[in-house]
mmCIF file of C-alpha atoms in Angstrom:
data_model
loop_
_atom_site.group_PDB
_atom_site.id
_atom_site.type_symbol
_atom_site.label_atom_id
_atom_site.label_comp_id
_atom_site.label_asym_id
_atom_site.label_seq_id
_atom_site.Cartn_x
_atom_site.Cartn_y
_atom_site.Cartn_z
ATOM 1 C CA UNK A 1 -11.776 14.513 26.333
ATOM 2 C CA UNK A 2 -13.858 12.881 23.638
ATOM 3 C CA UNK A 3 -13.193 10.195 20.976
ATOM 4 C CA UNK A 4 -13.687 6.389 20.245
ATOM 5 C CA UNK A 5 -14.218 4.252 23.268
ATOM 6 C CA UNK A 6 -12.688 0.925 23.628
ATOM 7 C CA UNK A 7 -14.958 -2.409 23.578
ATOM 8 C CA UNK A 8 -13.204 -4.161 26.542
ATOM 9 C CA UNK A 9 -14.737 -7.396 25.693
ATOM 10 C CA UNK A 10 -13.459 -7.317 22.296
ATOM 11 C CA UNK A 11 -10.189 -6.073 23.277
ATOM 12 C CA UNK A 12 -9.735 -9.262 25.805
ATOM 13 C CA UNK A 13 -10.717 -11.463 23.556
ATOM 14 C CA UNK A 14 -7.662 -10.705 21.439
ATOM 15 C CA UNK A 15 -5.480 -11.934 24.258
ATOM 16 C CA UNK A 16 -5.807 -15.399 24.988
ATOM 17 C CA UNK A 17 -3.534 -15.078 28.003
ATOM 18 C CA UNK A 18 -6.013 -13.150 30.058
ATOM 19 C CA UNK A 19 -8.407 -16.188 30.412
ATOM 20 C CA UNK A 20 -6.118 -18.181 32.899
ATOM 21 C CA UNK A 21 -7.687 -17.002 36.072
ATOM 22 C CA UNK A 22 -5.122 -14.511 36.790
ATOM 23 C CA UNK A 23 -5.123 -10.727 37.198
ATOM 24 C CA UNK A 24 -2.188 -9.737 35.487
ATOM 25 C CA UNK A 25 -0.465 -6.483 36.603
ATOM 26 C CA UNK A 26 3.087 -7.161 35.426
ATOM 27 C CA UNK A 27 2.700 -5.703 32.085
ATOM 28 C CA UNK A 28 5.525 -3.600 32.168
ATOM 29 C CA UNK A 29 7.774 -6.791 32.609
ATOM 30 C CA UNK A 30 6.080 -8.217 29.615
ATOM 31 C CA UNK A 31 2.400 -7.831 28.203
ATOM 32 C CA UNK A 32 0.212 -10.441 26.921
ATOM 33 C CA UNK A 33 0.588 -11.195 23.314
ATOM 34 C CA UNK A 34 -2.137 -10.749 20.593
ATOM 35 C CA UNK A 35 -3.777 -13.842 19.155
ATOM 36 C CA UNK A 36 -3.107 -12.279 15.853
ATOM 37 C CA UNK A 37 0.798 -12.002 16.530
ATOM 38 C CA UNK A 38 0.843 -15.707 17.013
ATOM 39 C CA UNK A 39 -1.276 -16.223 13.957
ATOM 40 C CA UNK A 40 1.227 -14.076 12.013
ATOM 41 C CA UNK A 41 4.322 -15.978 13.481
ATOM 42 C CA UNK A 42 2.434 -19.612 12.375
ATOM 43 C CA UNK A 43 1.811 -18.359 9.112
ATOM 44 C CA UNK A 44 5.269 -17.399 8.353
ATOM 45 C CA UNK A 45 6.823 -20.473 9.890
ATOM 46 C CA UNK A 46 4.419 -22.844 8.181
ATOM 47 C CA UNK A 47 4.183 -20.792 4.699
ATOM 48 C CA UNK A 48 7.534 -18.992 4.401
ATOM 49 C CA UNK A 49 10.189 -20.353 6.485
ATOM 50 C CA UNK A 50 13.122 -20.209 4.351
ATOM 51 C CA UNK A 51 15.949 -17.823 4.109
ATOM 52 C CA UNK A 52 15.456 -14.659 2.024
ATOM 53 C CA UNK A 53 17.820 -13.616 -0.827
ATOM 54 C CA UNK A 54 16.844 -16.759 -2.931
ATOM 55 C CA UNK A 55 15.010 -16.805 -6.460
ATOM 56 C CA UNK A 56 12.534 -19.220 -5.850
ATOM 57 C CA UNK A 57 9.138 -18.255 -4.852
ATOM 58 C CA UNK A 58 9.069 -19.260 -1.198
ATOM 59 C CA UNK A 59 12.307 -16.962 -0.594
ATOM 60 C CA UNK A 60 10.609 -14.329 -2.405
ATOM 61 C CA UNK A 61 7.552 -14.668 -0.017
ATOM 62 C CA UNK A 62 9.874 -14.507 3.089
ATOM 63 C CA UNK A 63 11.551 -11.440 1.869
ATOM 64 C CA UNK A 64 8.217 -9.708 1.261
ATOM 65 C CA UNK A 65 7.185 -10.547 4.838
ATOM 66 C CA UNK A 66 10.151 -8.889 6.023
ATOM 67 C CA UNK A 67 9.497 -5.813 3.756
ATOM 68 C CA UNK A 68 5.783 -6.071 5.059
ATOM 69 C CA UNK A 69 7.270 -6.005 8.923
ATOM 70 C CA UNK A 70 9.352 -2.727 8.304
ATOM 71 C CA UNK A 71 6.396 -1.232 6.508
ATOM 72 C CA UNK A 72 4.369 -1.991 9.517
ATOM 73 C CA UNK A 73 6.837 -0.824 12.163
ATOM 74 C CA UNK A 74 7.332 2.369 9.994
ATOM 75 C CA UNK A 75 3.652 3.368 10.277
ATOM 76 C CA UNK A 76 3.689 2.542 14.050
ATOM 77 C CA UNK A 77 6.383 4.878 14.843
ATOM 78 C CA UNK A 78 5.594 7.045 12.001
ATOM 79 C CA UNK A 79 9.214 6.933 10.628
ATOM 80 C CA UNK A 80 9.872 8.343 7.074
ATOM 81 C CA UNK A 81 10.943 5.093 5.320
ATOM 82 C CA UNK A 82 11.169 1.433 6.149
ATOM 83 C CA UNK A 83 14.834 1.093 6.201
ATOM 84 C CA UNK A 84 14.759 3.255 9.202
ATOM 85 C CA UNK A 85 13.551 0.142 11.232
ATOM 86 C CA UNK A 86 15.915 -2.141 12.595
ATOM 87 C CA UNK A 87 14.892 -5.518 14.256
ATOM 88 C CA UNK A 88 16.729 -7.151 17.317
ATOM 89 C CA UNK A 89 16.415 -9.544 20.065
ATOM 90 C CA UNK A 90 15.650 -7.039 22.841
ATOM 91 C CA UNK A 91 16.067 -3.418 23.784
ATOM 92 C CA UNK A 92 19.238 -4.188 25.649
ATOM 93 C CA UNK A 93 20.668 -5.781 22.426
ATOM 94 C CA UNK A 94 20.081 -3.142 20.158
ATOM 95 C CA UNK A 95 21.284 -0.230 22.535
ATOM 96 C CA UNK A 96 24.320 -2.344 23.155
ATOM 97 C CA UNK A 97 24.492 -2.767 19.196
ATOM 98 C CA UNK A 98 24.162 0.935 18.708
ATOM 99 C CA UNK A 99 26.812 1.901 21.039
ATOM 100 C CA UNK A 100 29.264 -0.676 19.219
ATOM 101 C CA UNK A 101 28.227 0.726 15.875
ATOM 102 C CA UNK A 102 28.519 4.232 17.279
ATOM 103 C CA UNK A 103 32.134 3.922 18.701
ATOM 104 C CA UNK A 104 34.434 4.746 15.979
ATOM 105 C CA UNK A 105 32.421 8.133 15.564
ATOM 106 C CA UNK A 106 33.517 8.943 19.101
ATOM 107 C CA UNK A 107 36.869 10.189 20.496
ATOM 108 C CA UNK A 108 38.664 10.383 23.746
ATOM 109 C CA UNK A 109 37.232 13.506 25.406
ATOM 110 C CA UNK A 110 33.863 13.263 23.761
ATOM 111 C CA UNK A 111 30.738 13.337 26.192
ATOM 112 C CA UNK A 112 27.585 11.135 26.469
ATOM 113 C CA UNK A 113 25.016 12.280 28.676
ATOM 114 C CA UNK A 114 22.582 9.457 30.375
ATOM 115 C CA UNK A 115 20.112 9.885 32.874
ATOM 116 C CA UNK A 116 19.593 8.572 36.457
ATOM 117 C CA UNK A 117 16.109 7.844 35.854
ATOM 118 C CA UNK A 118 16.895 4.996 33.063
ATOM 119 C CA UNK A 119 16.505 1.318 32.968
ATOM 120 C CA UNK A 120 20.137 0.117 32.693
ATOM 121 C CA UNK A 121 19.684 -0.927 28.905
ATOM 122 C CA UNK A 122 20.402 2.957 28.124
ATOM 123 C CA UNK A 123 22.736 3.382 30.591
ATOM 124 C CA UNK A 124 25.414 0.487 30.938
ATOM 125 C CA UNK A 125 26.374 0.436 26.926
ATOM 126 C CA UNK A 126 27.268 4.081 27.118
ATOM 127 C CA UNK A 127 29.121 3.764 30.490
ATOM 128 C CA UNK A 128 31.084 1.378 29.017
ATOM 129 C CA UNK A 129 32.594 3.533 26.452
ATOM 130 C CA UNK A 130 34.392 4.995 29.255
ATOM 131 C CA UNK A 131 37.085 2.494 28.434
ATOM 132 C CA UNK A 132 37.602 4.142 25.178
ATOM 133 C CA UNK A 133 38.248 7.782 26.953
ATOM 134 C CA UNK A 134 34.510 8.583 26.544
ATOM 135 C CA UNK A 135 33.156 11.067 29.429
ATOM 136 C CA UNK A 136 29.754 9.919 30.432
ATOM 137 C CA UNK A 137 27.715 12.350 32.618
ATOM 138 C CA UNK A 138 24.726 11.450 34.528
ATOM 139 C CA UNK A 139 21.650 14.006 34.149
ATOM 140 C CA UNK A 140 20.592 13.834 37.610
ATOM 141 C CA UNK A 141 16.850 13.400 38.693
ATOM 142 C CA UNK A 142 15.265 15.717 41.245
ATOM 143 C CA UNK A 143 14.549 13.623 44.397
ATOM 144 C CA UNK A 144 11.787 16.071 45.493
ATOM 145 C CA UNK A 145 9.751 16.312 42.103
ATOM 146 C CA UNK A 146 11.001 13.186 40.803
ATOM 147 C CA UNK A 147 11.525 15.227 37.624
ATOM 148 C CA UNK A 148 14.540 15.521 35.055
ATOM 149 C CA UNK A 149 14.765 19.470 34.893
ATOM 150 C CA UNK A 150 15.797 20.613 31.294
ATOM 151 C CA UNK A 151 17.960 23.183 33.088
ATOM 152 C CA UNK A 152 19.886 20.535 34.363
ATOM 153 C CA UNK A 153 20.457 19.156 30.865
ATOM 154 C CA UNK A 154 21.382 22.612 29.728
ATOM 155 C CA UNK A 155 24.151 22.835 32.252
ATOM 156 C CA UNK A 156 25.616 19.478 31.021
ATOM 157 C CA UNK A 157 25.698 20.132 27.436
ATOM 158 C CA UNK A 158 28.979 21.350 25.923
ATOM 159 C CA UNK A 159 30.633 21.568 22.386
ATOM 160 C CA UNK A 160 32.199 18.074 23.475
ATOM 161 C CA UNK A 161 28.544 16.508 23.864
ATOM 162 C CA UNK A 162 27.926 13.815 21.197
ATOM 163 C CA UNK A 163 24.639 11.967 22.548
ATOM 164 C CA UNK A 164 22.082 12.342 25.236
ATOM 165 C CA UNK A 165 20.438 9.174 26.261
ATOM 166 C CA UNK A 166 17.289 9.189 28.062
ATOM 167 C CA UNK A 167 13.951 7.270 28.790
ATOM 168 C CA UNK A 168 10.471 8.393 27.171
ATOM 169 C CA UNK A 169 9.060 7.153 30.452
ATOM 170 C CA UNK A 170 11.029 5.646 33.416
ATOM 171 C CA UNK A 171 9.887 2.054 34.256
ATOM 172 C CA UNK A 172 9.342 2.837 37.837
ATOM 173 C CA UNK A 173 8.425 6.705 37.890
ATOM 174 C CA UNK A 174 5.642 6.314 35.101
ATOM 175 C CA UNK A 175 5.848 9.998 33.916
ATOM 176 C CA UNK A 176 6.085 10.819 30.198
ATOM 177 C CA UNK A 177 9.200 13.114 29.503
ATOM 178 C CA UNK A 178 9.027 15.785 27.005
ATOM 179 C CA UNK A 179 11.133 14.353 24.331
ATOM 180 C CA UNK A 180 10.257 16.716 21.497
ATOM 181 C CA UNK A 181 11.561 19.609 23.747
ATOM 182 C CA UNK A 182 14.700 17.688 24.842
ATOM 183 C CA UNK A 183 15.510 16.691 20.982
ATOM 184 C CA UNK A 184 15.062 20.629 20.247
ATOM 185 C CA UNK A 185 17.772 21.525 22.938
ATOM 186 C CA UNK A 186 19.958 18.775 22.274
ATOM 187 C CA UNK A 187 20.011 19.379 18.500
ATOM 188 C CA UNK A 188 20.864 23.317 19.123
ATOM 189 C CA UNK A 189 23.903 21.929 20.982
ATOM 190 C CA UNK A 190 24.985 19.967 18.157
ATOM 191 C CA UNK A 191 24.388 16.552 19.706
ATOM 192 C CA UNK A 192 21.843 13.642 19.114
ATOM 193 C CA UNK A 193 19.270 12.008 21.206
ATOM 194 C CA UNK A 194 18.746 8.430 21.833
ATOM 195 C CA UNK A 195 15.312 7.452 23.551
ATOM 196 C CA UNK A 196 14.550 4.107 25.420
ATOM 197 C CA UNK A 197 10.772 3.891 24.639
ATOM 198 C CA UNK A 198 9.907 0.533 26.264
ATOM 199 C CA UNK A 199 7.705 1.906 29.009
ATOM 200 C CA UNK A 200 6.029 4.285 26.717
ATOM 201 C CA UNK A 201 5.316 2.378 23.583
ATOM 202 C CA UNK A 202 2.240 0.064 24.910
ATOM 203 C CA UNK A 203 0.603 3.158 26.033
ATOM 204 C CA UNK A 204 0.860 6.071 23.539
ATOM 205 C CA UNK A 205 1.148 6.658 19.918
ATOM 206 C CA UNK A 206 4.861 6.958 18.575
ATOM 207 C CA UNK A 207 5.641 9.898 16.285
ATOM 208 C CA UNK A 208 9.725 9.944 15.749
ATOM 209 C CA UNK A 209 9.357 12.470 12.868
ATOM 210 C CA UNK A 210 7.228 14.896 15.037
ATOM 211 C CA UNK A 211 9.560 14.656 18.120
ATOM 212 C CA UNK A 212 12.473 14.734 15.792
ATOM 213 C CA UNK A 213 14.453 12.149 17.876
ATOM 214 C CA UNK A 214 17.424 10.446 16.354
ATOM 215 C CA UNK A 215 17.414 6.845 17.956
ATOM 216 C CA UNK A 216 14.332 5.346 19.429
ATOM 217 C CA UNK A 217 14.112 1.855 20.742
ATOM 218 C CA UNK A 218 11.322 -0.324 22.133
ATOM 219 C CA UNK A 219 10.449 -4.170 22.946
ATOM 220 C CA UNK A 220 7.711 -5.796 21.016
ATOM 221 C CA UNK A 221 7.159 -8.435 24.082
ATOM 222 C CA UNK A 222 5.958 -5.325 26.070
ATOM 223 C CA UNK A 223 3.920 -4.037 23.557
ATOM 224 C CA UNK A 224 1.417 -7.104 22.806
ATOM 225 C CA UNK A 225 3.858 -9.224 20.521
ATOM 226 C CA UNK A 226 6.841 -11.583 20.772
ATOM 227 C CA UNK A 227 10.059 -11.530 22.741
ATOM 228 C CA UNK A 228 11.461 -9.214 19.995
ATOM 229 C CA UNK A 229 12.553 -5.250 19.743
ATOM 230 C CA UNK A 230 12.422 -2.578 17.230
ATOM 231 C CA UNK A 231 15.145 0.350 16.676
ATOM 232 C CA UNK A 232 14.410 3.581 14.604
ATOM 233 C CA UNK A 233 17.209 5.555 13.309
ATOM 234 C CA UNK A 234 17.203 8.412 11.083
ATOM 235 C CA UNK A 235 18.430 6.935 7.865
ATOM 236 C CA UNK A 236 21.179 9.500 7.508
ATOM 237 C CA UNK A 237 22.644 8.559 10.952
ATOM 238 C CA UNK A 238 22.000 4.617 10.366
ATOM 239 C CA UNK A 239 24.303 4.952 7.029
ATOM 240 C CA UNK A 240 27.500 6.525 9.429
ATOM 241 C CA UNK A 241 27.156 3.639 11.830
ATOM 242 C CA UNK A 242 29.789 0.778 11.512
ATOM 243 C CA UNK A 243 28.546 -2.399 10.279
ATOM 244 C CA UNK A 244 27.958 -5.162 12.873
ATOM 245 C CA UNK A 245 27.856 -7.806 10.338
ATOM 246 C CA UNK A 246 30.211 -9.355 7.717
ATOM 247 C CA UNK A 247 32.958 -7.424 6.082
ATOM 248 C CA UNK A 248 30.897 -7.333 2.910
ATOM 249 C CA UNK A 249 28.238 -5.508 4.301
ATOM 250 C CA UNK A 250 29.039 -2.268 3.628
ATOM 251 C CA UNK A 251 28.112 0.921 5.457
ATOM 252 C CA UNK A 252 25.322 1.923 2.963
ATOM 253 C CA UNK A 253 23.579 -1.791 3.651
ATOM 254 C CA UNK A 254 21.035 -0.236 6.000
ATOM 255 C CA UNK A 255 19.354 -1.844 8.059
ATOM 256 C CA UNK A 256 20.978 -5.204 7.342
ATOM 257 C CA UNK A 257 24.340 -4.340 8.493
ATOM 258 C CA UNK A 258 23.058 -3.952 11.900
ATOM 259 C CA UNK A 259 21.079 -7.123 12.004
ATOM 260 C CA UNK A 260 24.121 -9.645 12.247
ATOM 261 C CA UNK A 261 22.559 -13.087 11.685
ATOM 262 C CA UNK A 262 19.599 -11.624 10.001
ATOM 263 C CA UNK A 263 16.440 -10.614 11.855
ATOM 264 C CA UNK A 264 13.961 -13.466 13.141
ATOM 265 C CA UNK A 265 11.603 -13.203 10.479
ATOM 266 C CA UNK A 266 8.638 -14.564 12.146
ATOM 267 C CA UNK A 267 8.950 -12.420 15.176
ATOM 268 C CA UNK A 268 9.470 -9.380 12.732
ATOM 269 C CA UNK A 269 6.318 -10.490 10.716
ATOM 270 C CA UNK A 270 4.419 -10.276 14.001
ATOM 271 C CA UNK A 271 4.723 -6.581 14.098
ATOM 272 C CA UNK A 272 1.715 -6.804 11.187
ATOM 273 C CA UNK A 273 -0.398 -7.863 13.913
ATOM 274 C CA UNK A 274 0.105 -4.952 16.113
ATOM 275 C CA UNK A 275 -0.648 -2.443 13.402
ATOM 276 C CA UNK A 276 -3.937 -4.433 12.452
ATOM 277 C CA UNK A 277 -5.038 -4.588 15.809
ATOM 278 C CA UNK A 278 -4.456 -0.786 16.687
ATOM 279 C CA UNK A 279 -6.077 0.305 13.291
ATOM 280 C CA UNK A 280 -8.895 -2.134 14.186
ATOM 281 C CA UNK A 281 -9.546 -0.254 17.659
ATOM 282 C CA UNK A 282 -9.411 3.086 15.859
ATOM 283 C CA UNK A 283 -11.469 1.947 12.652
ATOM 284 C CA UNK A 284 -14.274 4.159 13.919
ATOM 285 C CA UNK A 285 -12.291 7.507 13.089
ATOM 286 C CA UNK A 286 -11.750 6.460 9.546
ATOM 287 C CA UNK A 287 -8.693 7.880 7.537
ATOM 288 C CA UNK A 288 -5.706 6.398 7.034
ATOM 289 C CA UNK A 289 -4.203 3.419 8.961
ATOM 290 C CA UNK A 290 -1.901 5.785 10.678
ATOM 291 C CA UNK A 291 -4.837 8.103 11.872
ATOM 292 C CA UNK A 292 -6.807 5.043 13.145
ATOM 293 C CA UNK A 293 -3.759 3.879 15.130
ATOM 294 C CA UNK A 294 -3.572 7.739 16.742
ATOM 295 C CA UNK A 295 -7.338 7.382 17.368
ATOM 296 C CA UNK A 296 -6.879 4.007 19.078
ATOM 297 C CA UNK A 297 -4.033 5.350 21.264
ATOM 298 C CA UNK A 298 -6.571 8.307 22.242
ATOM 299 C CA UNK A 299 -8.791 5.444 23.443
ATOM 300 C CA UNK A 300 -6.243 3.602 25.265
ATOM 301 C CA UNK A 301 -5.130 6.735 26.970
ATOM 302 C CA UNK A 302 -8.808 7.364 28.469
ATOM 303 C CA UNK A 303 -9.011 3.581 29.421
ATOM 304 C CA UNK A 304 -5.414 3.763 31.074
ATOM 305 C CA UNK A 305 -6.283 7.192 32.809
ATOM 306 C CA UNK A 306 -9.297 5.512 34.409
ATOM 307 C CA UNK A 307 -6.977 2.737 35.841
ATOM 308 C CA UNK A 308 -4.172 4.854 37.152
ATOM 309 C CA UNK A 309 -6.615 6.996 38.619
ATOM 310 C CA UNK A 310 -8.422 4.426 40.653
ATOM 311 C CA UNK A 311 -5.058 3.090 41.996
ATOM 312 C CA UNK A 312 -3.538 6.438 42.655
ATOM 313 C CA UNK A 313 -6.964 7.481 44.378
ATOM 314 C CA UNK A 314 -6.574 4.190 46.862
ATOM 315 C CA UNK A 315 -2.951 4.718 47.258
ATOM 316 C CA UNK A 316 -2.940 8.025 48.568
ATOM 317 C CA UNK A 317 -6.328 7.465 50.637
ATOM 318 C CA UNK A 318 -3.784 5.776 52.846
ATOM 319 C CA UNK A 319 -1.093 7.431 55.458
ATOM 320 C CA UNK A 320 1.165 4.300 55.146
ATOM 321 C CA UNK A 321 2.284 4.229 51.557
ATOM 322 C CA UNK A 322 4.545 6.057 49.453
ATOM 323 C CA UNK A 323 4.291 6.302 45.857
ATOM 324 C CA UNK A 324 7.585 6.526 43.665
ATOM 325 C CA UNK A 325 7.056 9.441 41.348
ATOM 326 C CA UNK A 326 3.786 11.568 41.124
ATOM 327 C CA UNK A 327 0.926 10.636 42.976
ATOM 328 C CA UNK A 328 -1.431 12.687 40.045
ATOM 329 C CA UNK A 329 -2.125 12.258 36.436
ATOM 330 C CA UNK A 330 -1.814 15.671 35.298
ATOM 331 C CA UNK A 331 -2.905 16.230 31.618
ATOM 332 C CA UNK A 332 -2.711 12.179 31.304
ATOM 333 C CA UNK A 333 1.028 12.558 31.695
ATOM 334 C CA UNK A 334 1.246 9.571 33.631
ATOM 335 C CA UNK A 335 1.018 6.083 32.405
ATOM 336 C CA UNK A 336 -0.649 3.301 34.390
ATOM 337 C CA UNK A 337 2.892 1.877 35.744
ATOM 338 C CA UNK A 338 2.878 2.603 39.454
ATOM 339 C CA UNK A 339 5.521 1.794 41.677
ATOM 340 C CA UNK A 340 5.135 2.262 45.526
ATOM 341 C CA UNK A 341 6.034 0.900 49.094
ATOM 342 C CA UNK A 342 4.506 0.442 52.453
ATOM 343 C CA UNK A 343 6.095 1.834 55.790
ATOM 344 C CA UNK A 344 7.984 -1.010 57.511
ATOM 345 C CA UNK A 345 6.738 -3.674 55.080
ATOM 346 C CA UNK A 346 9.003 -5.881 53.024
ATOM 347 C CA UNK A 347 7.560 -5.435 49.166
ATOM 348 C CA UNK A 348 8.787 -8.877 48.479
ATOM 349 C CA UNK A 349 6.673 -10.663 51.092
ATOM 350 C CA UNK A 350 3.605 -8.462 49.750
ATOM 351 C CA UNK A 351 4.087 -9.458 46.555
ATOM 352 C CA UNK A 352 4.251 -13.231 47.409
ATOM 353 C CA UNK A 353 0.947 -12.795 49.633
ATOM 354 C CA UNK A 354 -0.570 -11.221 46.441
ATOM 355 C CA UNK A 355 0.237 -14.656 44.455
ATOM 356 C CA UNK A 356 -2.636 -16.196 46.630
ATOM 357 C CA UNK A 357 -5.008 -13.905 45.396
ATOM 358 C CA UNK A 358 -4.067 -14.702 41.707
ATOM 359 C CA UNK A 359 -2.986 -11.345 41.408
ATOM 360 C CA UNK A 360 0.143 -10.989 39.378
ATOM 361 C CA UNK A 361 2.627 -7.928 40.559
ATOM 362 C CA UNK A 362 6.367 -7.615 41.095
ATOM 363 C CA UNK A 363 8.959 -6.148 43.395
ATOM 364 C CA UNK A 364 12.574 -4.992 43.250
ATOM 365 C CA UNK A 365 14.412 -2.492 40.973
ATOM 366 C CA UNK A 366 13.109 -3.540 37.427
ATOM 367 C CA UNK A 367 16.813 -2.991 36.065
ATOM 368 C CA UNK A 368 16.637 0.487 37.092
ATOM 369 C CA UNK A 369 18.835 -0.163 40.184
ATOM 370 C CA UNK A 370 20.678 3.105 39.699
ATOM 371 C CA UNK A 371 17.692 4.890 40.216
ATOM 372 C CA UNK A 372 16.168 2.766 43.084
ATOM 373 C CA UNK A 373 19.321 3.391 45.066
ATOM 374 C CA UNK A 374 19.725 6.858 44.186
ATOM 375 C CA UNK A 375 16.181 7.334 46.064
ATOM 376 C CA UNK A 376 17.462 4.916 48.822
ATOM 377 C CA UNK A 377 14.805 2.380 48.210
ATOM 378 C CA UNK A 378 16.608 -0.694 47.573
ATOM 379 C CA UNK A 379 16.182 -2.178 50.956
ATOM 380 C CA UNK A 380 12.988 -4.352 52.197
ATOM 381 C CA UNK A 381 12.489 -5.796 48.635
ATOM 382 C CA UNK A 382 12.912 -2.609 46.857
ATOM 383 C CA UNK A 383 9.402 -1.242 45.524
ATOM 384 C CA UNK A 384 6.071 -2.962 44.544
ATOM 385 C CA UNK A 385 5.205 -1.947 40.934
ATOM 386 C CA UNK A 386 1.786 -2.192 39.319
ATOM 387 C CA UNK A 387 1.863 -1.820 35.746
ATOM 388 C CA UNK A 388 -1.286 -1.996 33.871
ATOM 389 C CA UNK A 389 -2.444 -1.642 30.277
ATOM 390 C CA UNK A 390 -5.722 -0.923 28.470
ATOM 391 C CA UNK A 391 -6.921 -4.424 28.680
ATOM 392 C CA UNK A 392 -7.041 -4.239 32.428
ATOM 393 C CA UNK A 393 -10.329 -3.227 34.028
ATOM 394 C CA UNK A 394 -11.385 -1.108 36.774
ATOM 395 C CA UNK A 395 -12.794 -4.471 38.363
ATOM 396 C CA UNK A 396 -9.132 -5.860 38.594
ATOM 397 C CA UNK A 397 -7.937 -2.614 40.307
ATOM 398 C CA UNK A 398 -10.674 -2.870 42.758
ATOM 399 C CA UNK A 399 -9.661 -6.617 43.172
ATOM 400 C CA UNK A 400 -5.864 -5.395 43.846
ATOM 401 C CA UNK A 401 -6.904 -2.846 46.325
ATOM 402 C CA UNK A 402 -9.148 -5.331 48.326
ATOM 403 C CA UNK A 403 -6.059 -8.010 48.530
ATOM 404 C CA UNK A 404 -3.592 -5.443 49.533
ATOM 405 C CA UNK A 405 -6.020 -4.320 52.530
ATOM 406 C CA UNK A 406 -6.262 -7.787 53.421
ATOM 407 C CA UNK A 407 -2.604 -8.366 53.317
ATOM 408 C CA UNK A 408 -1.688 -5.394 55.306
ATOM 409 C CA UNK A 409 -4.271 -6.161 57.861
ATOM 410 C CA UNK A 410 -2.787 -9.785 58.496
ATOM 411 C CA UNK A 411 0.796 -8.239 58.602
#
């Protein structure tokens, strides 16, 4: 695989939080924030911090900032228009809001399909619709392959299926799911597709038009920004949703009707920094901003392939550890989020001992509790998870492996 290479010194300089003496391997819980994102937020708060909708110049500047934020997110996900971008406090809230706004479109006996591999954010809001007579079916995970079988999905689809909800990448299994193929299958059945992309967005370029997804949601705070989130929805589908705002926000007021109380302008504005950072990383590729972003993610993938390869090589060399999910990274389809557990060891104890080495990892179920319980891994502190991103280094992975050796030898 060829393409531009990351300048890791330059990359790490953009993240002030990396310089506190810790090796940070808990990025799937929340990445470090770009310096530029904080600069954008500060700029808004000091220079444009008023409500939009006024005739005066500062209000007009605030409205421009929000428009620019939607345009930046549009480029990041390759949406057709900026009005397809909805901002919200978190992926969890956005998916709860989506279920609420969609409820009157669903009738008793209609079916929604969710997966066992998802974070609870993309399961719970849909399961709650059972109160209204909606049937919620689970697309099972093959416990042997740790994969979602498309034939299992086809077997669940009926003429009553209205929506399929899935994760692009499980925050435990780490495998990229073929959402474009799923979208084709779902659409052929007359249903729609909602994708939780929280674990995907920091690692790969998003292209909602190429994949033909209907709703696509991810968190900025796991994608180098502040604690905020983005939902893409096809414009014609957003128009159909009920308003979540005041009664005078008509159904055609998209996306404002789905942002009750208005978005956080400063958090939304930080999206420009993420776009600019990625475009800068891919600048040598030339072309449009979108082309440069795609090139940047190509370089990100190569760096992350090296990271996950080094960690998986260490884990598979031992005979006392089980990797949860694929232990290989075939065709770059595994992101560097790796869950595992050691035979007879408490994952929580290992994570706490890792603190002594100033290496940050985490243990538990990561709000994918149904999956962890389904796999029978909820005991002994759950699973350990090492979640890396492109600013991590091979030296850091080696330091982690050495620390694990020391901790296990002392156990």
